[in-house]
Coordinates of N, CA and C and ligand atoms in Angstrom, one line a residue:
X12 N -199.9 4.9 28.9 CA -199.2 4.4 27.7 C -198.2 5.4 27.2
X13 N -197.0 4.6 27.5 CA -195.9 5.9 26.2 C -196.2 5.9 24.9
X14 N -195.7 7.5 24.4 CA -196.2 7.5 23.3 C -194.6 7.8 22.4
X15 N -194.0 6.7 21.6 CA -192.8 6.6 20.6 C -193.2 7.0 19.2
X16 N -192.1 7.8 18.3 CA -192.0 8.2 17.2 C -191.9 7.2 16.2
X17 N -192.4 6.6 14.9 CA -192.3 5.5 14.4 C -191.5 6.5 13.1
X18 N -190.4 6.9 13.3 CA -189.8 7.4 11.7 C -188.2 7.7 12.1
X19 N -187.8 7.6 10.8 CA -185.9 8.2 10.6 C -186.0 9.5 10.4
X20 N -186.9 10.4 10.3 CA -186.7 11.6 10.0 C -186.0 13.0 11.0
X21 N -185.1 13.2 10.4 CA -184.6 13.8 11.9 C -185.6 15.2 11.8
X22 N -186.0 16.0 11.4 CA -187.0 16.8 11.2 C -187.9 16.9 11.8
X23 N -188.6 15.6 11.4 CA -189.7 15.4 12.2 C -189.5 14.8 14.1
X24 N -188.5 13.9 14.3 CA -188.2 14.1 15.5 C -187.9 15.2 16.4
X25 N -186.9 16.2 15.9 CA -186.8 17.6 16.3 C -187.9 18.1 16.8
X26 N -188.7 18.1 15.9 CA -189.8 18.9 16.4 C -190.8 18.3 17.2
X27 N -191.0 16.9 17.3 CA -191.8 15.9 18.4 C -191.3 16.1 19.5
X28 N -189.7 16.5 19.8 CA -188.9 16.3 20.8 C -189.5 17.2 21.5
X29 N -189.8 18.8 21.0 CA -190.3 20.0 21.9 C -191.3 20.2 22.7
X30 N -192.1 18.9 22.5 CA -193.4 18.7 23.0 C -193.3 17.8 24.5
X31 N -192.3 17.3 24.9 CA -191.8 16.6 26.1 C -192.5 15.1 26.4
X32 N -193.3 15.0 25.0 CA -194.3 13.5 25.6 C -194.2 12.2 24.6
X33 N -193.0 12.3 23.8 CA -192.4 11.2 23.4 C -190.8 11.2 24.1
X34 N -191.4 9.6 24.4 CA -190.4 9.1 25.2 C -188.9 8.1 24.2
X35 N -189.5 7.7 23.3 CA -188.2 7.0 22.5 C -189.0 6.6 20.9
X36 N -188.3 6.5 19.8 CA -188.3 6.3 18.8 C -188.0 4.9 17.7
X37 N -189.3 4.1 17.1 CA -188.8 3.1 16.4 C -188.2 3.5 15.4
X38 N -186.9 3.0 14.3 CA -186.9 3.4 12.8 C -187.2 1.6 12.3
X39 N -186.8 1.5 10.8 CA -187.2 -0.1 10.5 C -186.1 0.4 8.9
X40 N -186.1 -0.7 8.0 CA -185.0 -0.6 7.3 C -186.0 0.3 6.0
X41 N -187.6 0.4 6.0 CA -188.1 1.3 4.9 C -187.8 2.7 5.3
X42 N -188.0 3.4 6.7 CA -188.3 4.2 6.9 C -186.7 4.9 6.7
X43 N -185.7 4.3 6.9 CA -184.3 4.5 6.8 C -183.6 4.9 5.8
X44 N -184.7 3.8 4.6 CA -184.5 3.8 3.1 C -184.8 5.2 2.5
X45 N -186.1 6.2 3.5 CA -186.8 7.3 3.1 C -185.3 8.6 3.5
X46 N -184.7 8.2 4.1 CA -183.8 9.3 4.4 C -182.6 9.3 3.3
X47 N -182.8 9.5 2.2 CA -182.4 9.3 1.4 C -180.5 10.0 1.2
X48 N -179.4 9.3 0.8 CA -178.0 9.9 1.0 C -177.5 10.0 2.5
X49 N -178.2 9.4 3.4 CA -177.5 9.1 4.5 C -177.3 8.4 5.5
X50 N -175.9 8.2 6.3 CA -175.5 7.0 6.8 C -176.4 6.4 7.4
X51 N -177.0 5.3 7.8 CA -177.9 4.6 8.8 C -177.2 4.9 10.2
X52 N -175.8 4.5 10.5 CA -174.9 4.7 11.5 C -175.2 6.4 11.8
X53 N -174.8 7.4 11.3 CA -174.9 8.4 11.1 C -176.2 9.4 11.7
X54 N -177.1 8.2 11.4 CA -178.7 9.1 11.5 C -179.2 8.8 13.4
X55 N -178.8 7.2 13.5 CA -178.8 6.4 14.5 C -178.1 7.3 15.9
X56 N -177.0 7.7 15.4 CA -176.2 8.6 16.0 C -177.2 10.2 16.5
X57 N -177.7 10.7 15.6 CA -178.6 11.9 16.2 C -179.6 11.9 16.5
X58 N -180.7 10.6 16.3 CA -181.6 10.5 16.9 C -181.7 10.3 18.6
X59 N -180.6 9.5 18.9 CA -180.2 8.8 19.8 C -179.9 10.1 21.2
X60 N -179.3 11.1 20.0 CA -178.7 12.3 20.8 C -180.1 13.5 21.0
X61 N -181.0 13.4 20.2 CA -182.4 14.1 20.4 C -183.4 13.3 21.4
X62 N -183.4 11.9 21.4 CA -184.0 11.7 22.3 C -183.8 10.9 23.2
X63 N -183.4 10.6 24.6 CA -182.2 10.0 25.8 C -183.5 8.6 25.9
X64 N -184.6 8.1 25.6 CA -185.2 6.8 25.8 C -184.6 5.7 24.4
X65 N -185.5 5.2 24.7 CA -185.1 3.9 23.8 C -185.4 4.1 22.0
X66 N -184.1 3.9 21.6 CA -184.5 4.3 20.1 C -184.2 3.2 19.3
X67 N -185.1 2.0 18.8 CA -184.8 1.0 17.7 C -184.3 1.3 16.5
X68 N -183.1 0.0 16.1 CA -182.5 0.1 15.4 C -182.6 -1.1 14.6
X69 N -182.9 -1.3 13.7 CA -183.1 -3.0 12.9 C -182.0 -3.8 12.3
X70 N -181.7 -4.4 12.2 CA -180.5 -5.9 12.2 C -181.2 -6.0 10.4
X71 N -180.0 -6.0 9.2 CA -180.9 -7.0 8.5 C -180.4 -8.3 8.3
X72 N -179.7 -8.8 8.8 CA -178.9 -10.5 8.4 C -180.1 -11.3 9.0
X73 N -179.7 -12.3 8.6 CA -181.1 -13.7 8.7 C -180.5 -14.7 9.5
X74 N -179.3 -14.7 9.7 CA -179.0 -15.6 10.8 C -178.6 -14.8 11.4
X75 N -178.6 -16.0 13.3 CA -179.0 -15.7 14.5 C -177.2 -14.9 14.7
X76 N -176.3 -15.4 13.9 CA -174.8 -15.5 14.0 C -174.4 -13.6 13.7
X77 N -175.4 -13.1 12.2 CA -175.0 -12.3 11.9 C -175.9 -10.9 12.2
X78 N -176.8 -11.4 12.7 CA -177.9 -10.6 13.6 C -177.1 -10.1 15.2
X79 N -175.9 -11.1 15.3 CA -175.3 -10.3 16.8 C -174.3 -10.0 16.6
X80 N -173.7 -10.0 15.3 CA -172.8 -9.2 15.3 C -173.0 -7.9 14.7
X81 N -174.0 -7.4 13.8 CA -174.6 -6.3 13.5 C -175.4 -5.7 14.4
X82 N -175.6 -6.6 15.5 CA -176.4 -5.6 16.9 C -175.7 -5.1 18.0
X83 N -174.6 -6.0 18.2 CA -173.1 -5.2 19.1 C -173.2 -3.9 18.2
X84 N -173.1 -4.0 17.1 CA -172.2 -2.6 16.4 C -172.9 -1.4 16.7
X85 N -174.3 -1.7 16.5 CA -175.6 -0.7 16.4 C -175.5 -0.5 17.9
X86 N -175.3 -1.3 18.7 CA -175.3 -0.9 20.4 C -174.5 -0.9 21.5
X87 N -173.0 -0.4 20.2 CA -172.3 0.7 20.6 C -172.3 2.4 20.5
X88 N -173.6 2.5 19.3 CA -174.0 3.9 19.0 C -174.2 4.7 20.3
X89 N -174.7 4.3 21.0 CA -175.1 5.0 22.5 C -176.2 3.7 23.2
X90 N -175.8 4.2 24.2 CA -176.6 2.9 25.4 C -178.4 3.1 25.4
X91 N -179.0 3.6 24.3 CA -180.0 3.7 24.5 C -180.3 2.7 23.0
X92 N -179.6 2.8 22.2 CA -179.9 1.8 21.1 C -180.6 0.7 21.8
X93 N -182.2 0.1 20.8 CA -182.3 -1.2 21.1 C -182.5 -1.7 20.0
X94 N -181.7 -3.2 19.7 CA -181.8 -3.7 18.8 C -183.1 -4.4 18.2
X95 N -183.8 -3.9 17.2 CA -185.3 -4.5 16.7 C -184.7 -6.1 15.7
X96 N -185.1 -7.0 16.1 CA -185.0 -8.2 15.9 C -186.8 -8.8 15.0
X97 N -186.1 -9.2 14.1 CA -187.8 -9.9 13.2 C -187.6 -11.0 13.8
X98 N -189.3 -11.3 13.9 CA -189.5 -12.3 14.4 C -189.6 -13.9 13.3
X99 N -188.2 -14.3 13.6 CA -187.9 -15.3 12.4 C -187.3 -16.6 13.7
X100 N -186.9 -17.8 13.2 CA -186.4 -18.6 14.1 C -184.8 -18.2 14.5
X101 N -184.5 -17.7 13.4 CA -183.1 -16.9 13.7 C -182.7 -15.8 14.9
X102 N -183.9 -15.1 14.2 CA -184.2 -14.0 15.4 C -184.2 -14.6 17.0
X103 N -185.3 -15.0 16.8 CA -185.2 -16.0 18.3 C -184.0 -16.2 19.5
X104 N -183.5 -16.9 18.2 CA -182.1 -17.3 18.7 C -181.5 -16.7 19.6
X105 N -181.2 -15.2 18.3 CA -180.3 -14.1 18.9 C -180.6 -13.4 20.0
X106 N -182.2 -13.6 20.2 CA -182.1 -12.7 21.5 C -181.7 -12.9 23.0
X107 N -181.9 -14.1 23.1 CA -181.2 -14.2 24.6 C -179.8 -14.2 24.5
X108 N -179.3 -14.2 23.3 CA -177.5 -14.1 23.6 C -177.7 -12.4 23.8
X109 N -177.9 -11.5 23.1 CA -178.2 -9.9 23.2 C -178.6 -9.9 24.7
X110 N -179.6 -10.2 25.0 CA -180.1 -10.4 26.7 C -178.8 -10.8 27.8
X111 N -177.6 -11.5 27.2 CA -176.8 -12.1 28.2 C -175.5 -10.8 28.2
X112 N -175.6 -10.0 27.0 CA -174.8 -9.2 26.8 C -175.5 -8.0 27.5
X113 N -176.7 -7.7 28.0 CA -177.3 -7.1 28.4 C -177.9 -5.8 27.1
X114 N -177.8 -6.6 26.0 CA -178.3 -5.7 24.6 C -180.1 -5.8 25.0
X115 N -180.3 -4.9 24.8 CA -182.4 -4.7 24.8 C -182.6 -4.8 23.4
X116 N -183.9 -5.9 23.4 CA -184.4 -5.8 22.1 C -185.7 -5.8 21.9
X117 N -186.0 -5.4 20.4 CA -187.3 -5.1 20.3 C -188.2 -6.7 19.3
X118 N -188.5 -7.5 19.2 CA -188.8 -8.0 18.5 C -190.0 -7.6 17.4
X119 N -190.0 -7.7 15.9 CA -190.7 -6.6 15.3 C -191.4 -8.0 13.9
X120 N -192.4 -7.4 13.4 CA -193.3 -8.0 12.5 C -193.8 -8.9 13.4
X121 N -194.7 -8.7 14.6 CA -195.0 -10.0 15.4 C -196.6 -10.1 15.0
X122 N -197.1 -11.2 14.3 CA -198.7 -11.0 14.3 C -199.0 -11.9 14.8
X123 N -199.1 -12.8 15.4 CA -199.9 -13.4 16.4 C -199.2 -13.6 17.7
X124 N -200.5 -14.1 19.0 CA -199.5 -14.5 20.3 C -198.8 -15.3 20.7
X125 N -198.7 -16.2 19.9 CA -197.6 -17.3 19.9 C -195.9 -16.8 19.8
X126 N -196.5 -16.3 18.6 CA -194.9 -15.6 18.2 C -194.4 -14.5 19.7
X127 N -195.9 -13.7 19.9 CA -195.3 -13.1 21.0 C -195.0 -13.6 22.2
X128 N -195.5 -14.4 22.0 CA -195.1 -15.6 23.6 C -193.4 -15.8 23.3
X129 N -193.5 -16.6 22.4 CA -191.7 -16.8 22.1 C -190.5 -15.7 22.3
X130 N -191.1 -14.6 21.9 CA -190.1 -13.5 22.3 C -189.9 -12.8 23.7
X131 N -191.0 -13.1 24.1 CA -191.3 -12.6 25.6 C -190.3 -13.5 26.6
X132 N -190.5 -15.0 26.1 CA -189.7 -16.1 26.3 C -188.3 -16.5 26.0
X133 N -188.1 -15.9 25.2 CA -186.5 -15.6 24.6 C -185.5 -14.5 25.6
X134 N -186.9 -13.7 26.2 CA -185.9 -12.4 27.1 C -186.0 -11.0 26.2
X135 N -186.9 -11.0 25.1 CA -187.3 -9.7 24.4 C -187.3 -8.3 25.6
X136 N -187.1 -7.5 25.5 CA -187.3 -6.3 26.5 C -188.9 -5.5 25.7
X137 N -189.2 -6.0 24.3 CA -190.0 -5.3 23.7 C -190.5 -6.1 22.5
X138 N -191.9 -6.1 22.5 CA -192.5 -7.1 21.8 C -193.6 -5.8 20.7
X139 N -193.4 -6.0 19.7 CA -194.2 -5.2 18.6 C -195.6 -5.9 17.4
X140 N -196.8 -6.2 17.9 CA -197.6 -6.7 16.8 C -197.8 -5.4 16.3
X141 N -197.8 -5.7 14.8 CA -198.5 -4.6 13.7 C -199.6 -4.4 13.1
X142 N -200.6 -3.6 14.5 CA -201.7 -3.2 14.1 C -202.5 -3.0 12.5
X143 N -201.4 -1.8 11.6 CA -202.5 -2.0 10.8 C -202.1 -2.6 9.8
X144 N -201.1 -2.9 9.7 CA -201.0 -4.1 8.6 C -201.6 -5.6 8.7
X145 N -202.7 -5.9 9.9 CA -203.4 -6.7 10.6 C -204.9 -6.4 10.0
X146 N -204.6 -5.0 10.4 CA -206.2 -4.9 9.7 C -206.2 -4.9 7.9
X147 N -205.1 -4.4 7.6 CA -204.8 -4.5 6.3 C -205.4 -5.7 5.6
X148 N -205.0 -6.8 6.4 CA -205.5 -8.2 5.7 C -206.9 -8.7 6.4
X149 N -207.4 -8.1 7.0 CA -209.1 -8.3 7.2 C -208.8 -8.7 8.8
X150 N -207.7 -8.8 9.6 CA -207.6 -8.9 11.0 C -207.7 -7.9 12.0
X151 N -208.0 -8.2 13.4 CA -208.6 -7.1 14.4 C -207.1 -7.5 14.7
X152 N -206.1 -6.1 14.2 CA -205.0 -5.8 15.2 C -205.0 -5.4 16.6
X153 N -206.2 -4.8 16.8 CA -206.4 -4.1 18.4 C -206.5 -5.1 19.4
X154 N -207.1 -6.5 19.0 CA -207.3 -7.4 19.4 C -206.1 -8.6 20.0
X155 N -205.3 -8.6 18.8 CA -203.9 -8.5 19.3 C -203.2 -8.2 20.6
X156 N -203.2 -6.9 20.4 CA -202.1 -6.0 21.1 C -203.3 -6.7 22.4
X157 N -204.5 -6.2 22.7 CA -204.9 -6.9 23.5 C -204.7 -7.9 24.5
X158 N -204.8 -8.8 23.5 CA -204.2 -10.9 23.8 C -203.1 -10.7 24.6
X159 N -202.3 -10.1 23.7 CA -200.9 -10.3 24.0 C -200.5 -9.7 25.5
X160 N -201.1 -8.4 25.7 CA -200.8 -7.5 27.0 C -200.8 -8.8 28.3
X161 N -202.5 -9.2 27.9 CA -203.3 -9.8 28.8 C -202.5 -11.0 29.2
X162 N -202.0 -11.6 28.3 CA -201.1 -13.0 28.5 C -199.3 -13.0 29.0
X163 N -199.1 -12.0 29.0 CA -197.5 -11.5 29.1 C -198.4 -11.3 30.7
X164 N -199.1 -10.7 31.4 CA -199.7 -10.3 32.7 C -200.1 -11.2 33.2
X165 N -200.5 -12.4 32.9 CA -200.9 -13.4 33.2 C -199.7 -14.3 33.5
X166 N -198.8 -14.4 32.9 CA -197.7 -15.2 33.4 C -196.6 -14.3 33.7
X167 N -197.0 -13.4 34.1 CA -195.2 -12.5 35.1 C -194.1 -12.3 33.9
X168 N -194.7 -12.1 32.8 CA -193.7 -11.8 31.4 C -193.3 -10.5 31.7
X169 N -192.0 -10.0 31.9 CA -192.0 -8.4 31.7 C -191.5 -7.6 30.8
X170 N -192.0 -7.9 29.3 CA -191.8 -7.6 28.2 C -193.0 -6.9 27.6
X171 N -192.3 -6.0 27.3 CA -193.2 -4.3 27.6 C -193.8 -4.9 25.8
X172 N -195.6 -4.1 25.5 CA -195.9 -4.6 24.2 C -196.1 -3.0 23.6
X173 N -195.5 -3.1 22.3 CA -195.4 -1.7 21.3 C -196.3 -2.2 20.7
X174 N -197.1 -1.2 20.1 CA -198.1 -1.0 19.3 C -198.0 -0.7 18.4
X175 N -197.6 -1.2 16.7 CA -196.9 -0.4 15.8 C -197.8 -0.7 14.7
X176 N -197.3 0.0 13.7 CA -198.0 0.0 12.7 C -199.0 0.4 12.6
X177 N -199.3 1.8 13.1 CA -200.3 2.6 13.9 C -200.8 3.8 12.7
X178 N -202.0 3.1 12.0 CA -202.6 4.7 11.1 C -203.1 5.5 11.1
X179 N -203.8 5.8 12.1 CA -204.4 7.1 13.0 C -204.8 7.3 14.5
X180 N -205.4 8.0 14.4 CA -205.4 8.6 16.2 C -206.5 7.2 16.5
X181 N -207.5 7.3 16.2 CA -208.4 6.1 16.9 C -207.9 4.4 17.3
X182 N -206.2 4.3 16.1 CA -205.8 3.0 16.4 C -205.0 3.5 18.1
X183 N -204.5 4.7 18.7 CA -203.8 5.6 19.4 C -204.7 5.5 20.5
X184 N -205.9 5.5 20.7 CA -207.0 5.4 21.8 C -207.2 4.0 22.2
X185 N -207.4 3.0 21.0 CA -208.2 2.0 21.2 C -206.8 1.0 21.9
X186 N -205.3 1.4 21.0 CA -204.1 0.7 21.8 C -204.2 1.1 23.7
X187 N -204.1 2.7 23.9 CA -204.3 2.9 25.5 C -205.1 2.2 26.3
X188 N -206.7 2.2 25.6 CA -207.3 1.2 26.1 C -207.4 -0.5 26.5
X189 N -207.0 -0.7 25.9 CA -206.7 -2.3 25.7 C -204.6 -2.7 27.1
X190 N -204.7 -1.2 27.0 CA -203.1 -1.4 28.0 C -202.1 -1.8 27.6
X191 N -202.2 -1.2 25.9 CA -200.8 -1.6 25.7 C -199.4 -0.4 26.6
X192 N -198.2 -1.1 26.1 CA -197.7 -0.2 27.5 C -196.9 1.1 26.4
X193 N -197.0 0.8 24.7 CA -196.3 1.9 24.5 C -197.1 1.7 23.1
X194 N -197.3 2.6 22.4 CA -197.9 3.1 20.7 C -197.0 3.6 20.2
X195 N -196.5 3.2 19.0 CA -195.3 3.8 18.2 C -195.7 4.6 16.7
X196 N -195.9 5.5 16.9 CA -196.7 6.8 16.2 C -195.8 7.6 14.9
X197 N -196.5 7.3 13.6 CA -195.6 7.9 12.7 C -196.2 10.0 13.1
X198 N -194.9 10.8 12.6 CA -195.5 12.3 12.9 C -196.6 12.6 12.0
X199 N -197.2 12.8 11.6 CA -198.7 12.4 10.9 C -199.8 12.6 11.9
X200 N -199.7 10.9 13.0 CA -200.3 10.9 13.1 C -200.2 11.4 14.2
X201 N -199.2 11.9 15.1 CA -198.8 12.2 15.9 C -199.5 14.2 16.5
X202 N -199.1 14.9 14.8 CA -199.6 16.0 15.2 C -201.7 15.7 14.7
X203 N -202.1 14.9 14.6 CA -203.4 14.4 14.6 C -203.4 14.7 16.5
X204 N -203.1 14.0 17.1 CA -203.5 13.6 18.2 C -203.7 15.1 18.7
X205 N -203.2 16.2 18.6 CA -203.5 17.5 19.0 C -204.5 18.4 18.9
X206 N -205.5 18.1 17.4 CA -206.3 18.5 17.0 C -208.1 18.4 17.3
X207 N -208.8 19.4 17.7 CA -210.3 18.5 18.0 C -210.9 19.9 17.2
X208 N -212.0 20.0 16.2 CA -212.7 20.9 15.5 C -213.2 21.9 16.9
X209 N -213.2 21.3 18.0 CA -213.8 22.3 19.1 C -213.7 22.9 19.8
X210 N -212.1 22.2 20.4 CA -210.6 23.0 20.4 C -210.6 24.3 19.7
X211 N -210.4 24.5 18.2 CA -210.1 25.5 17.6 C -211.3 26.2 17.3
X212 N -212.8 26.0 17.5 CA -213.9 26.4 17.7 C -213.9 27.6 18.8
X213 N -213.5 26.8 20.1 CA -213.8 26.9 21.2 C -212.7 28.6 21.3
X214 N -211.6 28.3 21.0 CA -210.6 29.1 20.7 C -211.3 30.7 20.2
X215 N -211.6 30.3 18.9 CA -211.6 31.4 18.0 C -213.0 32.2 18.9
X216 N -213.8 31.8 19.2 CA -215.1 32.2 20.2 C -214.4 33.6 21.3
X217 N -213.3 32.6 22.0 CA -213.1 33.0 23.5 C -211.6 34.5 22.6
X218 N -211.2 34.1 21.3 CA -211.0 35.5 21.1 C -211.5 36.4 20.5
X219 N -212.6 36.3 19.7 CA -213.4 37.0 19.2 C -214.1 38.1 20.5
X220 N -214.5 37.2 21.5 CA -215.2 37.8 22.8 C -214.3 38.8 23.3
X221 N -212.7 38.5 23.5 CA -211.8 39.2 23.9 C -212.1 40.7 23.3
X222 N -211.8 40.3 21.8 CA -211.4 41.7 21.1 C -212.8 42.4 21.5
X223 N -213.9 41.7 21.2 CA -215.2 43.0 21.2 C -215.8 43.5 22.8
X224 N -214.7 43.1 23.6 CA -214.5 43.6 25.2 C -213.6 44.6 25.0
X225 N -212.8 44.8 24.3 CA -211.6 45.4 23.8 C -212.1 47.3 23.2
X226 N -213.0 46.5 22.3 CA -213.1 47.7 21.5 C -214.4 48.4 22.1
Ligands
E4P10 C1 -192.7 -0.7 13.9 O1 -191.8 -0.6 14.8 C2 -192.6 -0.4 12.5 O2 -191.5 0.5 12.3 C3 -193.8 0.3 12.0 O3 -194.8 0.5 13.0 C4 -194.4 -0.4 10.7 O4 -195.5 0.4 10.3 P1 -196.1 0.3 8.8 O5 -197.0 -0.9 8.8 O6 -196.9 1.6 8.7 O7 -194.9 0.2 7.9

């Protein structure tokens, strides 16, 4: 499973970058909102340049008309832009015209398999149910991502499934498990994934022993 940055923060990407094991980056129109005094075009532009995989970018018009003209723009930023598309009947629309342009998209707010079926079916390059806002409302998001893998594999779909809306490390295990093909990880929870009490147990032991070999 790849593991993607779920933020606009250029900060925080910098520093995820140095670790060599994220491969591309979602942003969405809140996270963008959090970068507060700067350009969306602008930000799009240095993310894009920190990390050479796939970096989502979100559309906000509601028709299918003005969702591709705001996704040409965004994917002329660099060839690695993909345009994140809501899953609306508009949305729909727009993605196979993006697919005929050879634009990649992500389709995003997906909570059930239906919807994911449709996007996969539209020519989506990337399909996103939202884990925990799933469990949020008393649903097994894991269960989801699940369905969805299993049924895109089942009919020769090759529309990769992201795992988003991801609130700690255990939703990060339970997504690998289940085969999703990518988890989209806020940095939070990202520098979580590094940490085990026995790890730094194990650590402090093996230098404690050092020094009193030492002295
Ligand atoms: C996905 O691409 C979205 O940006 C994101 O995962 C939404 O997560 P949230 O539910 O924590 O806002």
């Amino acid at each position: 499973m790849e593991l993607f940055l779920d933020t606009a923060n250029l900060t925080e990407i910098r520093d995820a970058a140095q670790y060599g094991v994220i491969s591309g980056v979602t942003t969405n129109p809140s996270l963008i909102a959090q970068e507060k005094g700067r350009d969306f075009h602008e930000i799009l532009q240095e993310i894009t340049q920190l990390i050479p995989g796939p970096v989502s970018a979100e559309v906000l018009s509601t028709t299918a008309a003005g969702m591709y003209q705001e996704a040409t723009k965004l994917a002329g930023i660099r060839d690695n832009i993909v345009i994140k598309i809501p899953m609306t009947r508009e949305g729909i629309k727009c993605v196979p015209l993006l697919a005929k342009e050879g634009i990649k998209t992500n389709v995003t707010l997906v909570f059930s398999l239906n919807q994911a079926l449709l996007a996969a079916r539209a020519g989506a390059t990337y399909v996103s149910p939202f884990v925990g806002r799933l469990d949020d409302v008393g649903h097994d998001g894991i269960s989801l991502v699940r369905e969805i893998v299993e049924v895109l594999r089942l009919h020769n779909l090759s529309t990769k499934v992201i795992a988003a809306s991801i609130r700690h490390p255990m939703h990060v295990m339970e997504a690998a498990r289940v085969g999703s093909h990518i988890a989209t990880i806020p940095y939070k929870v990202f520098l979580q994934l590094f940490e085990h009490p026995m790890t730094a147990l194990g650590l402090e032991k093996f230098q404690k022993d050092w020094e009193a070999k030492l002295k």
